PDB file of C-alpha atoms and ligand atoms in Angstrom:
ATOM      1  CA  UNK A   1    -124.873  32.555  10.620  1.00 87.00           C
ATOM      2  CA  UNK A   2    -123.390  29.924   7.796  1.00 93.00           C
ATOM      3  CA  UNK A   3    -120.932  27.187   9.309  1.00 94.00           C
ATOM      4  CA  UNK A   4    -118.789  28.932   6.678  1.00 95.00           C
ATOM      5  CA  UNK A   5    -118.538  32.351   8.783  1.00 95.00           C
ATOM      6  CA  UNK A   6    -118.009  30.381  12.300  1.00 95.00           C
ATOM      7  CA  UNK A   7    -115.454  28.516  10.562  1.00 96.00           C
ATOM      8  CA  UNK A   8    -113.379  31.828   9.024  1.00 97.00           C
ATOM      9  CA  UNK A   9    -114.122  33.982  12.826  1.00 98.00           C
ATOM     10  CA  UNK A  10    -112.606  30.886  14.804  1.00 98.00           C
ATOM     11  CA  UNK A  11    -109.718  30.778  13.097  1.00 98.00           C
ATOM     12  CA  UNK A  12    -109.193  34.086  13.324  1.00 98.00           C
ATOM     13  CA  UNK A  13    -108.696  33.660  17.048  1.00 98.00           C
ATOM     14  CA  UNK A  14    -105.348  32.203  18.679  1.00 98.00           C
ATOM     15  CA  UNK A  15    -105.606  29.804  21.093  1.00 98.00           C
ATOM     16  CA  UNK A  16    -102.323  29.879  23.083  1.00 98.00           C
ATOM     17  CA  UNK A  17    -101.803  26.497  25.882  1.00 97.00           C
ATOM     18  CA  UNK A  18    -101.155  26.850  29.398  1.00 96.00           C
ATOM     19  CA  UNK A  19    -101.712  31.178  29.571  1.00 96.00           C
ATOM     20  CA  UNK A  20    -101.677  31.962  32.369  1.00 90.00           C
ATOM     21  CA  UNK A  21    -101.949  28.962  33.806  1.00 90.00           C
ATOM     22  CA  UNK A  22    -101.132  25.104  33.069  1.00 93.00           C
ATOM     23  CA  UNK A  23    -104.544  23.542  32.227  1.00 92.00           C
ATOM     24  CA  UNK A  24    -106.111  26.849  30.531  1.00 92.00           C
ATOM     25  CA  UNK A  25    -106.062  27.250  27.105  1.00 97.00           C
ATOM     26  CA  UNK A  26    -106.310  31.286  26.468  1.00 97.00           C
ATOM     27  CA  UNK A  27    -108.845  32.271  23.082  1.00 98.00           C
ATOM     28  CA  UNK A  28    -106.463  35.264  22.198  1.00 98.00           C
ATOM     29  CA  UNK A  29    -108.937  37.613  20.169  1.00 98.00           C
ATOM     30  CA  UNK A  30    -106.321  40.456  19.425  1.00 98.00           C
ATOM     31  CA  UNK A  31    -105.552  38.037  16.281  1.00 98.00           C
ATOM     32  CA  UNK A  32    -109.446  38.677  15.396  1.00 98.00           C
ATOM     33  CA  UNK A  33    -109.636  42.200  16.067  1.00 98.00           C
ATOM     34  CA  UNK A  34    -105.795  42.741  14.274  1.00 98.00           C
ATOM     35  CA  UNK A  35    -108.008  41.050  11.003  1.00 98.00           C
ATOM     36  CA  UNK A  36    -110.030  43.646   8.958  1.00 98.00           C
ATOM     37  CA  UNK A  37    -112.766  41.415   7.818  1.00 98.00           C
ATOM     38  CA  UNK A  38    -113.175  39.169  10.492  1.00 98.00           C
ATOM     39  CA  UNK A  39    -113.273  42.390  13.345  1.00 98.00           C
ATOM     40  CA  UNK A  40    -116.377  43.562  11.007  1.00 98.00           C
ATOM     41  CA  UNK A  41    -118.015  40.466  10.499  1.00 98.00           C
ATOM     42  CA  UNK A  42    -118.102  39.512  14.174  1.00 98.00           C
ATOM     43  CA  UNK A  43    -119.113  43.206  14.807  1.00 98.00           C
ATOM     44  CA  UNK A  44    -122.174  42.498  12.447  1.00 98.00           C
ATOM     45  CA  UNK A  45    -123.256  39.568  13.862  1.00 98.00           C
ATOM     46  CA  UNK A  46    -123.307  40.541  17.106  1.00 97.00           C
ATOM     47  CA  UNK A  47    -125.379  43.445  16.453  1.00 97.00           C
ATOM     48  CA  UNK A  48    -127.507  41.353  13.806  1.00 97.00           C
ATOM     49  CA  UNK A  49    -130.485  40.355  16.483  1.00 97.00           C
ATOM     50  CA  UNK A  50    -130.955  43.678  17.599  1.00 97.00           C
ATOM     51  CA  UNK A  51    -130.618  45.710  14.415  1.00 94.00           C
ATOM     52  CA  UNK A  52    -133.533  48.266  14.405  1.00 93.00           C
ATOM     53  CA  UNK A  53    -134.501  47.664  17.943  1.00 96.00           C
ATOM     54  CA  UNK A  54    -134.473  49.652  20.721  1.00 98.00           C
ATOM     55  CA  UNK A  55    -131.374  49.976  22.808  1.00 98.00           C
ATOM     56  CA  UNK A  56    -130.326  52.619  24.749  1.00 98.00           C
ATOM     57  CA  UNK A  57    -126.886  51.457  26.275  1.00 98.00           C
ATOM     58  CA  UNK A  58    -124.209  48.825  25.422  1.00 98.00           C
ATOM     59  CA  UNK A  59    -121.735  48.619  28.559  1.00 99.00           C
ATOM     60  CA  UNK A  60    -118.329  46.941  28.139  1.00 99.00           C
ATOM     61  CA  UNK A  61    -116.929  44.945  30.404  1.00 98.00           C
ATOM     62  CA  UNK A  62    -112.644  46.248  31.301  1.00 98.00           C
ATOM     63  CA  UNK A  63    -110.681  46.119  28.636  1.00 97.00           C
ATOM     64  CA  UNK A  64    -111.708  43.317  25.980  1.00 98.00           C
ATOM     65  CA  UNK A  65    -115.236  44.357  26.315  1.00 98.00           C
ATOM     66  CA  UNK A  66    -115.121  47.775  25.549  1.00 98.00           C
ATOM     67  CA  UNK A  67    -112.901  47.258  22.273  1.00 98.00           C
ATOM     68  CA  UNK A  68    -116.088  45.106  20.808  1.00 98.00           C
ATOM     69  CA  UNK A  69    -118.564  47.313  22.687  1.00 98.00           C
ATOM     70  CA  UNK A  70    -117.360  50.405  21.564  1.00 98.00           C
ATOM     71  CA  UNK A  71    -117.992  49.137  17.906  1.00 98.00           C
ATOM     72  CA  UNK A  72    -121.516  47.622  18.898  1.00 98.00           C
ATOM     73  CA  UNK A  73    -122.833  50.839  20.545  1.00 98.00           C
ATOM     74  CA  UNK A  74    -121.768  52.812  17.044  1.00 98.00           C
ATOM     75  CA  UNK A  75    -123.703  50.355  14.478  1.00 97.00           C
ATOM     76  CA  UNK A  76    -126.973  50.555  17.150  1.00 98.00           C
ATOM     77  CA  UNK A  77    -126.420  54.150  17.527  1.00 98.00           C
ATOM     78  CA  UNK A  78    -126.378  53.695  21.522  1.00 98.00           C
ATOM     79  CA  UNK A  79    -124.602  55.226  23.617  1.00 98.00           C
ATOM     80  CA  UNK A  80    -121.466  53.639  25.383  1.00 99.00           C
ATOM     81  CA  UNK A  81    -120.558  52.758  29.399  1.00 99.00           C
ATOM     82  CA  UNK A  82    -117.868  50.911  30.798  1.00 98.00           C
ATOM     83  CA  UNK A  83    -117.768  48.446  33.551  1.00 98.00           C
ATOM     84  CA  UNK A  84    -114.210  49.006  35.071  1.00 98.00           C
ATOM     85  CA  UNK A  85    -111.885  47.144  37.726  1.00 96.00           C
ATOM     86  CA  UNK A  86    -112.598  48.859  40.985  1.00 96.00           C
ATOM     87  CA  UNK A  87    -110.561  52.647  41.999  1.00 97.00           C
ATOM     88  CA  UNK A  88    -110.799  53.831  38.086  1.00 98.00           C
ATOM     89  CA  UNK A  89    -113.906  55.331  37.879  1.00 98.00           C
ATOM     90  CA  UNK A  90    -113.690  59.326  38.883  1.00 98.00           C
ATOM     91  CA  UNK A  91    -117.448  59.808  39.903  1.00 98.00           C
ATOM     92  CA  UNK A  92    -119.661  58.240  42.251  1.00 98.00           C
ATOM     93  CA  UNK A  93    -119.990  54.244  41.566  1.00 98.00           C
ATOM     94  CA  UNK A  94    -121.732  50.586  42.203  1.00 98.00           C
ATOM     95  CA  UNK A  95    -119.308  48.425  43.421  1.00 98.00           C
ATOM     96  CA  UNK A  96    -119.099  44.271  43.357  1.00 98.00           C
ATOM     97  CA  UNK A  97    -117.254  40.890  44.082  1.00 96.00           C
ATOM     98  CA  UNK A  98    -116.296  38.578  41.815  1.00 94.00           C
ATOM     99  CA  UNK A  99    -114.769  35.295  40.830  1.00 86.00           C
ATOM    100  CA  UNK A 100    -112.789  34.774  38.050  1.00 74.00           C
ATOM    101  CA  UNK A 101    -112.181  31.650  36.319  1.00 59.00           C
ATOM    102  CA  UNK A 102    -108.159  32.220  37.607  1.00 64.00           C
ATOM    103  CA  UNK A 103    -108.882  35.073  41.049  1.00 73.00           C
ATOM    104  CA  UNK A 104    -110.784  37.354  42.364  1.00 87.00           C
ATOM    105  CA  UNK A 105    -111.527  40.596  41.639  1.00 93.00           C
ATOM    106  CA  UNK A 106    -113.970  44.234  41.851  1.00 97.00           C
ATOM    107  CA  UNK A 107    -115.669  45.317  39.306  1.00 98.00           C
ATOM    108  CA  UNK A 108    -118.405  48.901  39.354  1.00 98.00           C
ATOM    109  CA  UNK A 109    -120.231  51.156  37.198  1.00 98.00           C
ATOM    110  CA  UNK A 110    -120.641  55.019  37.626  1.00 98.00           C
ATOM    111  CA  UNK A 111    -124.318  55.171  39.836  1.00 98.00           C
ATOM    112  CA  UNK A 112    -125.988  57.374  37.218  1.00 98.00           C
ATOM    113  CA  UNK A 113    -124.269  55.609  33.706  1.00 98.00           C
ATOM    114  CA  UNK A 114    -127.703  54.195  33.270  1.00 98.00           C
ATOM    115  CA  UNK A 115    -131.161  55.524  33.910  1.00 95.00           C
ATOM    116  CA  UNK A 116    -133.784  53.070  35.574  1.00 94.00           C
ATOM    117  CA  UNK A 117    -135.379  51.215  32.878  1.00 95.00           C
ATOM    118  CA  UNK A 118    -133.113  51.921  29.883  1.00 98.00           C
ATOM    119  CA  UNK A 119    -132.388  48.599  27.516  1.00 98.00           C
ATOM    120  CA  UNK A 120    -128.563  47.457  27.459  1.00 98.00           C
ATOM    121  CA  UNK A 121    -126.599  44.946  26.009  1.00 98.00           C
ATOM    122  CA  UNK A 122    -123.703  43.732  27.869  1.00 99.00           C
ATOM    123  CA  UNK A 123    -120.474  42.972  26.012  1.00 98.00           C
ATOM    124  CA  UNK A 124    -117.436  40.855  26.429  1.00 98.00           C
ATOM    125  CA  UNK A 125    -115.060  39.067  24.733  1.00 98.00           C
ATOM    126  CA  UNK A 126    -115.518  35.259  26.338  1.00 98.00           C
ATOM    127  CA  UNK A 127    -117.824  33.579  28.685  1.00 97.00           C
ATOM    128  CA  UNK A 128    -116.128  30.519  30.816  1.00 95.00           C
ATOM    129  CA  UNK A 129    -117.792  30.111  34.490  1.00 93.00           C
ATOM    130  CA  UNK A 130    -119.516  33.407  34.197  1.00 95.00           C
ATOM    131  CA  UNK A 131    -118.714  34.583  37.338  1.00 94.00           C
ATOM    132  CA  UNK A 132    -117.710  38.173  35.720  1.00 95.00           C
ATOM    133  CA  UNK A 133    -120.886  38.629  33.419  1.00 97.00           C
ATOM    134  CA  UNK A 134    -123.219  37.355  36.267  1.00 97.00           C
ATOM    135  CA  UNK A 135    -121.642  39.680  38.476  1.00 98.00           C
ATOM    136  CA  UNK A 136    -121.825  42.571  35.757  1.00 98.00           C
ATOM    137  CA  UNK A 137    -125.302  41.875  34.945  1.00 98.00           C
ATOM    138  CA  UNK A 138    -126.411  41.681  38.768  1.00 98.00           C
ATOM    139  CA  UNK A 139    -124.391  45.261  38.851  1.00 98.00           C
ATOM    140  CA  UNK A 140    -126.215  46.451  36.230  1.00 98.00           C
ATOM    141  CA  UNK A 141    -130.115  45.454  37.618  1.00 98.00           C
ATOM    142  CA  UNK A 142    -128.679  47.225  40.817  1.00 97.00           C
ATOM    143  CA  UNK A 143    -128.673  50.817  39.044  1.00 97.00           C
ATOM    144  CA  UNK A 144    -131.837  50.452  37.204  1.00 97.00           C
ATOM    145  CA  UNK A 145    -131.114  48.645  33.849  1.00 98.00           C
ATOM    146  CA  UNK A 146    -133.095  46.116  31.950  1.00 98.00           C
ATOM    147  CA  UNK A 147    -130.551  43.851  30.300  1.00 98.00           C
ATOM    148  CA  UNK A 148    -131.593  42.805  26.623  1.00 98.00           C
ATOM    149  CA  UNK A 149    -128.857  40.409  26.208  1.00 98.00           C
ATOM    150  CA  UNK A 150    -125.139  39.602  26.997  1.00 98.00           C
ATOM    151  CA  UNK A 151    -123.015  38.871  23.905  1.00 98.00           C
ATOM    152  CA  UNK A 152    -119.971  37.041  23.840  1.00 98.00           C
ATOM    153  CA  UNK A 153    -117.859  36.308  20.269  1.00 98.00           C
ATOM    154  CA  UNK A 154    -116.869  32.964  22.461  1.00 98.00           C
ATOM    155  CA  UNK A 155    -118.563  30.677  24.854  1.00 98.00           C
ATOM    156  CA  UNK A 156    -116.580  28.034  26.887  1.00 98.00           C
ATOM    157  CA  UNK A 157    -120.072  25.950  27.506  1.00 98.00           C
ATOM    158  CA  UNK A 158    -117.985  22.974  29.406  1.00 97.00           C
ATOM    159  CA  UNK A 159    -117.727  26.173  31.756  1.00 96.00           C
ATOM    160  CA  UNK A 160    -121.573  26.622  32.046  1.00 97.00           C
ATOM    161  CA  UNK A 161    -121.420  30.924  32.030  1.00 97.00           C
ATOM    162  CA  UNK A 162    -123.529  30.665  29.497  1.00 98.00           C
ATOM    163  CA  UNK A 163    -126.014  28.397  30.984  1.00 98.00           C
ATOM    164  CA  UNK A 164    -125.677  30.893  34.625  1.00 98.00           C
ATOM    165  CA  UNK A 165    -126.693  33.837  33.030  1.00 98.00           C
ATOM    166  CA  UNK A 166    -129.932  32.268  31.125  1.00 98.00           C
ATOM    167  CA  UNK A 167    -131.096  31.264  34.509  1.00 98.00           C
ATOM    168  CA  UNK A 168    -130.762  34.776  36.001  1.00 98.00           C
ATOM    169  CA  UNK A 169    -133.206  35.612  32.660  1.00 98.00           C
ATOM    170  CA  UNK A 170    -130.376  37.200  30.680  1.00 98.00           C
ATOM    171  CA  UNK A 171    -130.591  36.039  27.143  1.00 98.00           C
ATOM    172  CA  UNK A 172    -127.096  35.031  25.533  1.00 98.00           C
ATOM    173  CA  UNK A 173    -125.597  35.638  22.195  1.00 98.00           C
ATOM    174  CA  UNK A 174    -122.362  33.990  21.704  1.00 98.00           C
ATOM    175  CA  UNK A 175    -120.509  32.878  17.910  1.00 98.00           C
ATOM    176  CA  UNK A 176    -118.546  30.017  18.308  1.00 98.00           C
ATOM    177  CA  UNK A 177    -117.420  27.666  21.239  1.00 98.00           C
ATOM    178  CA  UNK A 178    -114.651  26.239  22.573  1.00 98.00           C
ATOM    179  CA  UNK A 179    -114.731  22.699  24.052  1.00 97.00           C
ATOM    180  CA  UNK A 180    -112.881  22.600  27.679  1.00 90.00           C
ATOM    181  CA  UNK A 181    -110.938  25.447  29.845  1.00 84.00           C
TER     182      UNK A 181
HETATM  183  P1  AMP B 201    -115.540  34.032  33.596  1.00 92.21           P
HETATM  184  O1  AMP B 201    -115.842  35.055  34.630  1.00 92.21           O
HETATM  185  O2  AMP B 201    -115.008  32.742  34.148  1.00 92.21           O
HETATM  186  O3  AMP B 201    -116.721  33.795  32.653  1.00 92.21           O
HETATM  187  O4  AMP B 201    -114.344  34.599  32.724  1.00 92.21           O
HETATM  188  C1  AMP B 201    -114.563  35.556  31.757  1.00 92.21           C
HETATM  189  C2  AMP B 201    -113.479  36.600  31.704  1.00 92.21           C
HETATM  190  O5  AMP B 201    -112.170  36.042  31.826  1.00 92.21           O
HETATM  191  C3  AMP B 201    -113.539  37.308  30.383  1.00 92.21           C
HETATM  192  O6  AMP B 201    -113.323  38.695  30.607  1.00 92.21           O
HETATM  193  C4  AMP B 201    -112.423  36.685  29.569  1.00 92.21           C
HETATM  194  O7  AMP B 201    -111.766  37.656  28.819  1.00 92.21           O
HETATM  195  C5  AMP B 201    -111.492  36.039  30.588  1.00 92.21           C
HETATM  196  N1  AMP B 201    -111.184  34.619  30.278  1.00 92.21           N
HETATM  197  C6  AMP B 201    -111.581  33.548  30.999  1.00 92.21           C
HETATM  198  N2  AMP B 201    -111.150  32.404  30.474  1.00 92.21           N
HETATM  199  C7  AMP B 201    -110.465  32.738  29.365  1.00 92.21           C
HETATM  200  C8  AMP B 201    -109.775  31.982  28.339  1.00 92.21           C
HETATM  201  N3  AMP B 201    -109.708  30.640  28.373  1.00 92.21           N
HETATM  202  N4  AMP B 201    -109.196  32.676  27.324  1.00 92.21           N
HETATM  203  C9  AMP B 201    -109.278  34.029  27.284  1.00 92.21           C
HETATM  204  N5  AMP B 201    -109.898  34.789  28.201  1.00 92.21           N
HETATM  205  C10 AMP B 201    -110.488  34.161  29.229  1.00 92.21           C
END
């Protein structure tokens, strides 16, 4: 990926002070996704590494995640499955805790999304303290699956998500980062 590229997709994204809270900066994607090019080009490289490999399932993460992993799940040809906030899944679900960088929160998966041993990719918009992708990805080795990677268009490393999830063994993908909250 040419400095070039990171240098177009970041400024494609809006960073908006104090939202929700004093002290965070929010990374405000819809300004990426609203832009043609840039929406297709972080799309591509995203999917890039795993291009002609096997994988069965890309699961979203509620709501930003499913927006990029709906696109990711058409370019592999895999199918789609959504991690949701608890109570709006109809069928029988996985259920866990969470921390979030600002609350706490429940996140589950329908029991029989994935079957044991099928290769996912997990997707989400941003990684900060990873307390919602290690959650997710714990979720996900619950009901069988063997997680290929968790990709993020933005990584907060001051945060260490990033650094979490490697050490549970779940390779990261991010394209740009963010210094601070
Ligand atoms: P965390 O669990 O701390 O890694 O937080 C990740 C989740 O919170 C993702 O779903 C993000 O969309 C959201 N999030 C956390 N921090 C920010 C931020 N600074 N800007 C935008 N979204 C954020």
């Amino acid at each position: 990926m040419t400095e070039h590229l990171i240098t177009d997709l970041k400024a494609a994204v809006r960073s908006i002070p104090d939202y929700p809270k004093p002290g965070i900066v929010f990374r405000d994607i819809t300004t990426l996704l609203g832009d043609a090019g840039a929406f297709r080009r972080a799309v591509d490289e995203l999917v890039h590494p795993y291009a002609g490999r096997r994988i069965d399932k890309v699961v979203g993460i509620e709501a930003r995640g499913f927006i990029l992993g709906g696109a990711i799940a058409h370019q592999l040809s895999a199918g789609f499955v959504p991690i949701r906030k608890k109570g709006k899944l109809p069928h029988e679900t996985v259920r866990i805790a969470y921390s979030l960088e600002y609350g706490v929160d429940e996140m589950e998966v329908h029991t029989d999304a994935i079957g044991g041993g099928e290769r996912v990719i997990l997707v989400d918009d941003l990684i900060a303290t990873g307390g919602t992708a290690v959650a997710a990805s714990n979720l996900l080795r619950q009901i069988g699956a063997d997680i290929v990677a968790a990709c993020f268009i933005i990584d907060l490393p001051d945060l260490g998500g990033a650094r979490k999830l490697r050490d549970i063994g779940v390779p990261v993908r991010s394209l740009m980062e963010f210094e601070g909250h």
